[in-house]
XYZ file of C-alpha atoms in Angstrom:
701
model
C 0.000 0.000 0.000
C 2.946 2.305 0.681
C 4.094 2.268 -2.964
C 0.580 2.946 -4.268
C 0.978 6.588 -3.248
C 4.101 6.949 -5.401
C 3.389 5.438 -8.851
C 6.164 7.378 -10.579
C 8.694 6.248 -7.963
C 7.668 2.638 -8.658
C 8.412 2.950 -12.368
C 11.430 5.264 -11.940
C 13.490 2.691 -10.019
C 13.482 -0.028 -12.725
C 13.792 2.648 -15.414
C 16.947 3.981 -13.702
C 18.258 0.425 -13.386
C 17.944 -0.090 -17.140
C 19.788 3.162 -17.874
C 22.520 2.242 -15.384
C 23.039 -1.205 -16.950
C 23.427 0.312 -20.424
C 25.849 2.980 -19.197
C 27.948 0.853 -16.860
C 28.528 -1.937 -19.368
C 28.640 0.520 -22.312
C 26.145 -1.641 -24.200
C 24.795 -0.688 -27.622
C 22.824 -3.847 -28.511
C 19.190 -2.950 -29.223
C 16.283 -5.048 -27.979
C 13.881 -6.136 -30.772
C 10.615 -4.181 -30.777
C 8.541 -7.377 -30.753
C 9.920 -8.177 -27.297
C 8.263 -5.017 -25.913
C 5.045 -5.958 -27.745
C 5.073 -9.401 -26.084
C 5.622 -7.825 -22.657
C 2.810 -5.325 -23.211
C 0.433 -8.123 -24.294
C 1.420 -10.232 -21.282
C 0.720 -7.304 -18.995
C -2.654 -6.658 -20.637
C -3.627 -10.320 -20.246
C -2.607 -10.296 -16.571
C -4.552 -7.115 -15.814
C -7.685 -7.734 -17.891
C -8.231 -11.476 -17.621
C -6.339 -12.867 -14.649
C -5.950 -10.023 -12.125
C -8.995 -11.074 -10.087
C -8.228 -14.780 -10.393
C -4.590 -14.569 -9.295
C -4.107 -15.271 -5.599
C -2.919 -12.443 -3.397
C 0.509 -14.080 -3.019
C 0.965 -14.023 -6.804
C -0.018 -10.378 -7.307
C 3.687 -9.546 -7.495
C 3.727 -11.066 -10.993
C 1.948 -8.036 -12.474
C 4.369 -5.675 -10.756
C 7.313 -7.762 -11.969
C 6.183 -7.545 -15.613
C 5.704 -3.760 -15.283
C 9.143 -3.356 -13.664
C 10.760 -5.508 -16.371
C 9.077 -3.438 -19.077
C 10.448 -0.160 -17.667
C 13.880 -1.651 -17.001
C 14.153 -2.710 -20.639
C 12.696 0.638 -21.758
C 15.410 2.492 -19.836
C 18.056 0.275 -21.391
C 16.600 0.678 -24.900
C 16.379 4.478 -24.737
C 20.003 4.672 -23.575
C 21.180 2.318 -26.309
C 19.314 4.359 -28.922
C 21.243 7.458 -27.810
C 24.490 5.636 -28.570
C 25.881 6.890 -31.885
C 26.934 3.359 -32.773
C 23.257 2.544 -33.363
C 22.753 5.470 -35.722
C 23.479 4.577 -39.357
C 23.636 8.252 -40.325
C 26.277 9.116 -37.702
C 28.893 11.229 -39.466
C 31.729 9.257 -37.849
C 30.825 6.348 -40.167
C 31.851 8.402 -43.221
C 35.057 10.040 -42.043
C 38.208 9.716 -44.140
C 41.646 11.312 -43.849
C 40.204 14.739 -44.697
C 36.545 15.651 -45.018
C 34.175 18.338 -46.189
C 31.369 18.757 -43.675
C 28.342 21.001 -43.446
C 27.704 21.875 -39.810
C 25.217 23.989 -37.848
C 26.101 25.748 -34.585
C 23.978 24.441 -31.703
C 24.932 27.235 -29.288
C 26.663 30.631 -29.411
C 30.379 30.641 -30.165
C 32.770 30.816 -27.194
C 35.591 33.284 -27.863
C 38.867 32.257 -26.236
C 42.410 33.567 -26.320
C 43.488 31.985 -29.622
C 40.462 30.065 -30.905
C 36.686 30.248 -31.133
C 35.044 27.133 -29.761
C 31.858 25.933 -31.460
C 29.609 23.004 -30.647
C 28.103 21.979 -33.974
C 25.597 19.503 -35.337
C 26.819 17.809 -38.507
C 24.234 18.158 -41.278
C 26.103 16.469 -44.121
C 29.513 14.943 -44.777
C 31.387 14.171 -47.975
C 33.530 11.074 -48.207
C 35.824 10.276 -51.149
C 32.844 9.754 -53.474
C 29.738 11.731 -52.488
C 27.793 13.754 -49.953
C 25.804 11.957 -47.245
C 23.071 13.314 -44.984
C 24.524 12.912 -41.509
C 23.876 13.415 -37.811
C 25.927 13.752 -34.641
C 27.755 16.541 -32.850
C 31.358 17.706 -32.763
C 33.476 20.392 -31.131
C 35.147 22.688 -33.649
C 37.997 25.038 -32.765
C 38.135 27.797 -35.385
C 41.203 29.953 -35.757
C 40.277 33.217 -34.070
C 39.543 36.208 -36.293
C 36.829 38.826 -36.808
C 34.646 36.408 -38.823
C 34.744 33.458 -36.421
C 33.985 35.744 -33.461
C 30.736 36.867 -35.124
C 29.280 33.385 -35.615
C 25.916 32.805 -33.906
C 23.586 29.991 -32.976
C 22.013 28.425 -36.074
C 24.718 29.525 -38.526
C 25.739 26.871 -41.042
C 29.377 26.558 -42.096
C 31.135 24.466 -44.719
C 34.481 23.146 -43.483
C 37.428 21.160 -44.793
C 39.070 19.507 -41.811
C 40.447 16.403 -40.137
C 38.418 15.005 -37.271
C 39.945 13.214 -34.323
C 38.199 11.220 -31.637
C 38.204 12.937 -28.255
C 41.057 11.360 -26.307
C 40.348 9.272 -23.203
C 42.049 10.267 -19.928
C 45.784 9.654 -20.302
C 46.669 9.987 -16.617
C 45.535 7.795 -13.713
C 42.365 9.121 -12.003
C 42.156 12.029 -14.467
C 38.697 13.421 -15.194
C 37.115 11.483 -18.071
C 36.349 14.324 -20.468
C 35.790 11.813 -23.278
C 32.852 10.240 -21.421
C 31.527 13.666 -20.434
C 31.300 14.620 -24.116
C 30.086 11.192 -25.215
C 27.095 11.500 -22.891
C 26.313 14.734 -24.726
C 26.563 12.982 -28.118
C 29.989 14.497 -28.910
C 32.774 12.094 -29.901
C 34.926 14.085 -32.350
C 36.746 17.401 -32.427
C 38.637 19.348 -35.053
C 40.806 22.442 -35.449
C 39.972 24.480 -38.553
C 42.060 27.308 -39.975
C 40.515 30.491 -41.398
C 41.039 29.446 -45.024
C 39.269 26.109 -44.507
C 35.773 27.215 -43.529
C 33.046 29.369 -45.024
C 29.720 30.680 -43.743
C 26.951 29.190 -45.921
C 23.820 30.552 -44.247
C 22.805 32.290 -41.027
C 20.049 31.819 -38.439
C 18.958 28.318 -39.463
C 18.417 27.088 -35.917
C 15.267 26.634 -33.877
C 13.278 29.906 -33.828
C 12.614 29.721 -30.070
C 16.272 29.062 -29.257
C 17.352 31.882 -31.592
C 14.979 34.270 -29.872
C 16.199 33.131 -26.439
C 19.874 33.693 -27.333
C 19.057 37.087 -28.871
C 17.175 38.082 -25.730
C 20.032 36.835 -23.558
C 22.506 39.015 -25.459
C 20.146 41.957 -25.050
C 20.003 41.360 -21.289
C 23.799 41.140 -21.123
C 24.102 44.456 -22.989
C 21.628 46.080 -20.567
C 23.792 44.956 -17.640
C 26.897 46.370 -19.337
C 25.170 49.691 -20.093
C 24.319 49.975 -16.414
C 28.045 49.940 -15.620
C 28.241 46.421 -14.229
C 31.675 45.006 -14.948
C 34.378 42.623 -13.747
C 33.441 39.919 -11.266
C 30.169 41.696 -10.466
C 29.056 41.463 -14.103
C 30.253 37.843 -14.365
C 28.361 36.714 -11.258
C 25.082 38.502 -12.026
C 25.189 37.104 -15.591
C 25.542 33.599 -14.168
C 22.897 34.151 -11.488
C 20.240 35.652 -13.744
C 20.604 33.945 -17.100
C 23.163 31.174 -16.674
C 25.903 32.892 -18.716
C 29.181 31.647 -17.183
C 31.795 32.456 -19.858
C 33.129 35.495 -17.966
C 33.583 33.843 -14.560
C 37.139 34.111 -13.259
C 38.688 30.697 -12.382
C 39.913 32.012 -9.018
C 36.420 33.264 -8.169
C 34.944 29.881 -9.101
C 37.525 28.236 -6.842
C 36.433 30.483 -3.943
C 32.785 29.554 -4.482
C 33.686 25.854 -4.699
C 35.758 26.019 -1.525
C 32.918 27.555 0.473
C 30.192 25.271 -0.860
C 28.429 28.095 -2.693
C 29.195 27.095 -6.280
C 25.542 26.080 -6.780
C 24.686 29.793 -6.612
C 26.647 30.396 -9.831
C 24.407 28.044 -11.816
C 20.726 28.635 -12.407
C 18.888 26.085 -10.250
C 15.757 25.518 -8.191
C 16.309 28.710 -6.185
C 16.310 30.840 -9.329
C 13.386 29.051 -10.984
C 11.473 29.322 -7.693
C 12.005 33.078 -7.552
C 10.898 33.469 -11.187
C 7.831 31.336 -10.392
C 6.967 33.477 -7.329
C 7.291 36.728 -9.316
C 5.190 35.425 -12.210
C 2.586 33.886 -9.925
C 2.222 37.262 -8.174
C 1.873 39.129 -11.474
C -0.819 36.686 -12.658
C -2.882 36.737 -9.455
C -5.758 38.475 -11.275
C -6.487 35.174 -13.062
C -7.503 33.659 -9.713
C -10.417 36.110 -9.505
C -12.018 34.792 -12.682
C -14.062 31.613 -12.924
C -12.048 29.966 -15.681
C -8.702 31.629 -14.991
C -6.826 28.635 -13.592
C -6.071 26.967 -16.953
C -4.875 30.143 -18.801
C -2.752 31.050 -15.757
C -1.205 27.569 -15.697
C -0.435 27.721 -19.429
C 1.202 31.145 -19.062
C 3.253 30.018 -16.050
C 4.381 26.884 -17.890
C 5.302 28.908 -20.963
C 7.282 31.482 -18.976
C 9.270 29.068 -16.790
C 10.141 26.808 -19.735
C 11.210 29.809 -21.787
C 13.390 30.848 -18.824
C 14.878 27.333 -18.887
C 15.721 27.779 -22.584
C 17.094 31.271 -21.923
C 19.480 29.963 -19.245
C 20.853 27.118 -21.333
C 18.660 24.228 -20.118
C 21.229 22.908 -17.626
C 20.289 19.733 -15.697
C 19.619 21.720 -12.506
C 17.263 24.210 -14.174
C 15.567 21.404 -16.135
C 14.955 19.499 -12.919
C 13.510 22.556 -11.171
C 11.405 23.546 -14.183
C 10.002 20.034 -14.551
C 9.105 19.909 -10.842
C 7.393 23.306 -10.890
C 5.521 22.201 -14.022
C 3.939 19.313 -12.137
C 3.085 21.642 -9.259
C 1.448 24.122 -11.663
C -0.522 21.373 -13.443
C -1.650 19.896 -10.112
C -2.822 23.279 -8.834
C -4.623 24.011 -12.105
C -6.728 20.880 -11.647
C -6.990 21.438 -7.901
C -5.034 18.287 -7.187
C -2.122 19.229 -4.895
C 0.663 16.842 -5.961
C 2.525 14.533 -3.598
C 6.029 15.991 -3.418
C 7.849 12.631 -3.676
C 5.723 11.642 -6.646
C 6.439 15.039 -8.221
C 10.193 14.549 -7.783
C 10.020 11.068 -9.326
C 7.759 12.228 -12.170
C 10.058 15.120 -13.119
C 13.099 12.824 -13.120
C 11.251 10.211 -15.182
C 10.154 12.756 -17.815
C 13.625 14.284 -18.135
C 15.317 10.885 -18.419
C 12.773 9.819 -21.040
C 13.949 12.783 -23.118
C 17.658 12.226 -22.413
C 18.717 9.170 -20.363
C 22.327 10.397 -20.409
C 21.239 13.277 -18.170
C 21.684 10.960 -15.184
C 25.474 11.153 -15.696
C 25.489 14.909 -14.957
C 26.790 15.555 -11.435
C 24.513 18.596 -11.174
C 21.483 16.424 -11.976
C 22.409 13.908 -9.277
C 23.167 16.536 -6.638
C 20.014 18.525 -7.429
C 17.680 15.589 -6.898
C 19.503 14.385 -3.802
C 19.380 17.888 -2.295
C 15.621 18.154 -2.923
C 15.005 14.697 -1.422
C 17.109 15.645 1.612
C 15.236 18.902 2.115
C 11.814 17.293 1.736
C 12.596 14.292 3.964
C 14.846 15.729 6.679
C 14.261 19.498 6.823
C 10.893 19.378 8.671
C 12.401 17.334 11.504
C 15.478 19.561 11.850
C 13.357 22.717 11.677
C 11.050 21.455 14.454
C 14.012 20.774 16.765
C 14.082 24.461 17.771
C 11.459 27.195 17.489
C 12.979 30.636 18.240
C 10.545 33.375 19.231
C 12.516 36.084 17.462
C 11.518 36.498 13.774
C 15.100 36.943 12.535
C 16.353 33.958 14.525
C 13.448 31.876 13.229
C 14.292 32.701 9.605
C 17.999 32.090 10.221
C 17.293 28.726 11.858
C 15.039 27.782 8.946
C 17.867 28.555 6.515
C 20.321 26.542 8.636
C 17.885 23.613 8.698
C 17.577 23.659 4.903
C 21.382 23.781 4.500
C 21.886 20.916 6.952
C 19.246 18.771 5.263
C 20.671 19.343 1.781
C 24.286 18.884 2.906
C 23.499 15.714 4.837
C 22.210 13.937 1.750
C 24.734 15.311 -0.776
C 28.077 15.352 1.071
C 28.998 11.666 0.368
C 28.532 12.229 -3.362
C 30.513 15.500 -3.185
C 33.375 13.715 -1.411
C 33.363 11.013 -4.086
C 33.400 13.426 -7.053
C 35.326 16.438 -5.718
C 37.316 15.025 -2.760
C 36.718 18.130 -0.664
C 34.278 19.415 1.939
C 33.402 23.067 2.741
C 33.671 23.216 6.536
C 31.910 26.580 6.773
C 28.982 25.714 4.501
C 26.469 26.884 7.131
C 28.091 30.308 7.389
C 28.289 30.501 3.593
C 24.613 29.697 3.077
C 23.462 32.104 5.799
C 25.188 34.885 3.873
C 24.994 33.738 0.261
C 21.434 32.404 -0.106
C 19.602 35.566 1.087
C 22.043 37.761 -0.831
C 21.652 35.758 -4.038
C 17.868 36.037 -3.719
C 18.148 39.811 -3.292
C 20.531 39.999 -6.266
C 18.119 38.061 -8.490
C 15.237 40.398 -7.578
C 17.441 43.463 -8.163
C 18.700 42.020 -11.449
C 15.151 41.397 -12.667
C 14.241 44.965 -11.718
C 17.257 46.382 -13.602
C 16.284 44.448 -16.739
C 12.566 45.165 -16.449
C 13.059 48.919 -15.880
C 15.763 49.416 -18.524
C 13.373 51.742 -20.394
C 13.690 54.109 -17.382
C 17.455 54.800 -17.514
C 18.026 56.764 -14.308
C 16.028 54.318 -12.123
C 17.629 51.307 -13.798
C 21.089 52.812 -13.208
C 20.267 53.532 -9.562
C 19.128 49.948 -8.998
C 22.231 48.726 -10.832
C 24.404 50.618 -8.320
C 22.659 48.840 -5.442
C 23.015 45.572 -7.369
C 26.738 46.191 -7.911
C 27.383 46.823 -4.201
C 25.364 43.710 -3.311
C 27.478 41.651 -5.704
C 30.694 43.130 -4.305
C 29.558 42.201 -0.804
C 28.620 38.670 -1.924
C 31.953 38.059 -3.699
C 33.895 39.627 -0.824
C 32.073 37.484 1.735
C 32.745 34.315 -0.248
C 36.452 35.173 -0.604
C 36.694 36.034 3.114
C 35.110 32.723 4.169
C 37.306 30.758 1.768
C 40.439 32.366 3.251
C 39.479 31.502 6.840
C 41.662 28.828 8.499
C 40.474 25.281 7.778
C 37.733 26.553 5.480
C 38.049 23.522 3.202
C 39.002 19.908 3.825
C 40.795 19.051 0.589
C 42.082 15.782 -0.879
C 39.570 13.592 0.970
C 40.030 10.181 -0.707
C 36.608 8.515 -0.899
C 36.038 5.712 -3.398
C 32.710 4.374 -4.654
C 32.445 1.628 -2.024
C 33.132 4.064 0.804
C 30.586 6.514 -0.600
C 27.918 3.774 -0.553
C 28.868 2.877 3.032
C 28.619 6.531 4.129
C 25.157 6.764 2.567
C 24.149 3.579 4.376
C 25.331 5.087 7.679
C 23.473 8.374 7.031
C 20.245 6.564 6.118
C 20.414 4.282 9.162
C 21.040 7.200 11.536
C 18.175 9.198 9.990
C 15.810 6.225 10.333
C 16.842 5.790 13.977
C 16.368 9.490 14.813
C 13.064 9.838 12.951
C 11.456 6.475 13.641
C 13.395 5.326 16.765
C 14.127 1.876 15.329
C 16.989 0.216 17.232
C 17.818 -2.076 14.286
C 18.768 1.019 12.269
C 21.318 1.972 14.940
C 22.794 -1.530 14.858
C 22.931 -1.333 11.071
C 24.731 2.019 11.186
C 27.330 0.548 13.571
C 27.916 -2.375 11.196
C 28.394 -0.022 8.242
C 30.789 2.128 10.297
C 32.915 -0.952 10.973
C 32.969 -1.804 7.243
C 33.921 1.790 6.414
C 36.770 1.750 8.956
C 38.061 -1.535 7.519
C 38.038 -0.066 3.997
C 39.845 3.079 5.149
C 42.406 1.031 7.117
C 43.201 -1.170 4.108
C 43.666 1.847 1.854
C 45.801 3.570 4.477
C 48.079 0.546 4.757
C 48.446 0.327 0.967
C 49.291 4.035 0.888
C 51.967 3.680 3.582
C 53.867 0.949 1.720
C 53.526 2.351 -1.813
C 56.556 3.276 -3.893
C 55.737 4.465 -7.390
C 57.091 6.630 -10.194
C 54.644 8.339 -12.572
C 55.592 10.397 -15.619
C 52.399 12.267 -16.428
C 51.003 13.082 -19.846
C 50.609 16.880 -19.744
C 50.786 18.638 -23.095
C 53.899 20.852 -23.465
C 55.052 20.133 -19.900
C 57.186 17.760 -17.876
C 55.622 16.427 -14.666
C 56.830 13.487 -12.544
C 55.661 12.191 -9.172
C 57.764 9.916 -6.967
C 55.376 8.425 -4.378
C 56.946 7.230 -1.134
C 54.207 6.276 1.307
C 52.066 9.363 1.852
C 54.790 11.693 0.588
C 55.389 12.706 -3.016
C 58.397 14.316 -4.668
C 57.104 16.363 -7.588
C 59.437 17.215 -10.488
C 58.185 19.667 -13.104
C 59.215 22.519 -15.385
C 59.095 26.132 -14.200
C 55.891 26.974 -16.118
C 53.844 24.043 -14.827
C 54.564 24.661 -11.157
C 52.387 27.814 -11.287
C 49.620 26.348 -13.440
C 47.365 25.112 -10.631
C 44.418 24.638 -12.997
C 46.304 22.055 -15.068
C 47.665 20.415 -11.933
C 44.150 20.059 -10.541
C 42.891 18.554 -13.803
C 45.737 16.130 -14.584
C 47.357 15.243 -11.257
C 45.404 16.078 -8.092
C 42.911 13.183 -8.237
C 45.770 10.714 -8.508
C 47.531 12.254 -5.508
C 44.271 12.062 -3.600
C 43.998 8.352 -4.413
C 47.580 7.880 -3.201
C 46.656 9.828 -0.007
C 49.646 12.112 -0.470
C 49.735 14.514 2.472
C 53.193 15.991 1.870
C 54.240 17.083 -1.614
C 57.804 18.357 -2.137
C 58.040 20.315 -5.421
C 61.365 20.417 -7.254
C 61.473 22.719 -10.278
C 63.802 21.807 -13.120
C 66.138 24.750 -13.699
C 69.503 25.398 -15.297
C 71.137 25.466 -11.888
C 72.125 22.225 -10.214
C 69.796 21.687 -7.276
C 70.487 18.891 -4.813
C 68.150 17.078 -2.449
C 68.630 13.832 -0.536
C 66.908 11.678 2.052
C 66.834 7.941 2.816
C 64.666 7.063 -0.218
C 65.040 9.876 -2.768
C 67.880 11.998 -4.057
C 68.240 14.627 -6.746
C 71.349 16.185 -8.220
C 70.789 18.402 -11.229
C 69.056 16.293 -13.906
C 69.649 13.001 -12.086
C 67.213 11.357 -9.682
C 67.409 8.261 -7.524
C 64.375 6.608 -5.970
C 64.017 3.243 -4.217
C 67.205 1.962 -5.846
C 66.266 3.105 -9.349
C 68.116 5.748 -11.372
C 66.408 8.230 -13.694
C 67.837 11.108 -15.721
C 65.887 13.909 -17.411
C 67.573 15.075 -20.617
C 66.434 18.358 -22.181
C 69.646 19.304 -23.971
C 72.671 17.675 -25.538
C 75.033 16.529 -22.776
C 78.613 15.297 -22.703
C 79.820 13.006 -19.922
C 83.359 11.873 -19.174
C 82.148 8.277 -19.143
C 79.035 6.341 -20.089
C 76.345 6.367 -17.365
C 74.182 3.320 -16.610
C 70.536 4.228 -15.887
C 67.227 2.477 -15.359
C 65.177 5.175 -17.086
C 66.046 8.057 -19.376
C 63.368 10.729 -19.808
C 63.627 12.997 -22.865
C 61.887 16.366 -22.481
C 61.684 19.837 -24.046
C 62.749 18.756 -27.601
C 66.555 18.484 -27.247
C 68.464 18.618 -30.545
C 69.892 15.118 -30.336
C 69.624 11.697 -31.968
C 69.217 8.428 -30.072
C 72.592 7.223 -31.350
C 74.306 10.288 -29.887
C 72.383 9.867 -26.641
C 73.397 6.230 -26.242
C 77.054 7.165 -26.475
C 76.554 9.054 -23.200
C 73.948 6.872 -21.407
C 73.072 3.217 -21.059
C 69.335 3.132 -20.110
C 67.024 0.142 -19.788
C 64.108 2.276 -21.045
C 63.784 5.632 -22.817
C 60.660 7.700 -22.079
C 59.374 10.591 -24.198
C 57.007 12.949 -22.376
C 54.473 15.406 -23.819
C 56.818 18.393 -23.637
C 58.278 17.056 -26.901
C 56.648 17.565 -30.301
C 54.863 14.693 -32.027
C 57.298 14.955 -34.947
C 60.365 14.530 -32.722
C 58.804 11.659 -30.783
C 57.971 9.867 -34.035
C 61.565 10.248 -35.293
C 63.069 9.124 -31.966
C 60.714 6.131 -31.761
C 61.856 5.003 -35.221
C 65.511 5.418 -34.185
C 64.928 3.387 -31.007
C 63.324 0.595 -33.054
C 66.313 0.540 -35.431
C 68.773 0.398 -32.535
C 66.690 -2.109 -30.544
C 66.251 -0.061 -27.359
C 62.831 -0.094 -25.587
C 61.001 3.246 -25.530
C 57.710 4.668 -24.262
C 55.758 7.737 -25.395
C 53.260 9.310 -22.997
C 51.614 11.074 -25.960
C 50.728 7.720 -27.466
C 50.202 5.502 -24.422
C 49.404 7.872 -21.584
C 51.230 8.323 -18.295
C 54.110 5.968 -17.583
C 53.605 4.204 -14.256
C 56.266 2.154 -12.476
C 55.226 0.371 -9.265
C 58.256 -0.418 -7.092
C 56.424 -1.607 -3.975
C 56.467 -5.307 -4.952
């Protein structure tokens, strides 16, 4: 009887299971349509002819057939999204060099040297003829005045070479290939100015074109009202989801304080838009037949806002949920909140099953479930008499409820925890709400210049205070617990502990407390095993980082980091390529050693460095970035070639006697290809990180 109140939850669970199976095993095999027909007929027979005759103990059979149907439906929809099942996929026609006709699916992103375009391939020409095609690609156009002016819906003819997006080439590196694959993008290409031509403009969806035009108009209004710098970047992100101007350091501050969700349009923003619109349309409630027109207008406005802000998973989730609320109210049927959550997720995943892979989608739904399930109990724990204290406690209760249900997933994905998240939300949530209202007023009153400018001044100071508060909190001691190594198993165990404790506190079931203790023991065992493995590890890793040299020597929980002078300051690249691997290795102490022209020496009981020579756990490694001349031939275990030295392998082997030669990504592809050929002719083993990814040598065994 419990599940009867939540029909969408009952079908969502098997539907999610089918999607998960297809994604986890990367399956593309389609299920024959007749199989679904047989299932549907079996279900109809059970319901129409045998439902009343089946004994109560066998009633599960009907539910099983329904669950199986939705499980297979989830699998089938996911498999259909796989480009391998699409005969018209442009990747099937690619040759060495291709002519393609492509349409921009979003506005161009202007960067320092290139213009990035996400395009939908309309047609492709192989060696013989043109073919109607489908699929998406990322195109990097050489930056000039023409490429900067490209807009959504423009069609361009290009002559280019396409390459598959590379998988992660370093251990634990973020899988950008999968991220793009789940958005139907598998290829990318760099196109020079002479190799592309604009064929036609504004051929995209009329609604999307209007939304992007309106967004640009809004951005220009903000600029005219003298909003600039970080204030302009944040209000653009808050109001209309435009994030191109956000400074990486500012994003890092918001991430470190747990306020990064404010920078993306989400349920808070859609809720505010809904409240404003609902207030403006109150006059419909006074008419006899006003509920349906009001609902249609509200649905139209909030979905247009979703399009305007880029239709991110978080805004789609919020918009879908508010849509069910609006429809329920229109028919005077207040919806069950859990059923509404499940229904919105089901509808969105029907449209795009890959949406489940978006971290924002997962966190959004978990946060809503946490707030709905846990917030009322936390909020009732204390009832202050003071109005301000009551509102503050309510905000704290919401933050605690959301954080409680999302922090295990955050630890798993981001390996960090914002220790002052309560302080951040007390400041940031009310301020962001005020900023959204002020921003709407600035845009709405733009026809009244002096009032719009006055409100923009207040908006600017509010944004300065918000950004300053976030930076201040992030700089507080112990504001962030970084490099928290939580794997998938440990995340599941933490969730099990949280659920058991919540059940015990809310329903006072002693078995839940016993269960939580058992899961704590399992978690401690997992952590202890990983700690022991970290303490005894000895490993050398030469990372694959384009145009740079980067090496980690792992000794227990310490790491000796060798890199070039440019890479040591590039924290963004370090975070992307290296930090997750260090987190997995539980490295607490990292000793950076920058390769310079001067001879720098370092020595302890396991590691030593003298100039370009390194010793670790009995192994010898030299880094060669120039032609060298030794008085006698040096025996080495590993010889790393970096920074394109003007030398042949024959010349090098007159000076060194290595067991293995390694070429890192600071060398050009042309040089690596020549050196690899030379090594093959000589008969010396070699390894290229450009071709095979990071070189890993485990010395613990």
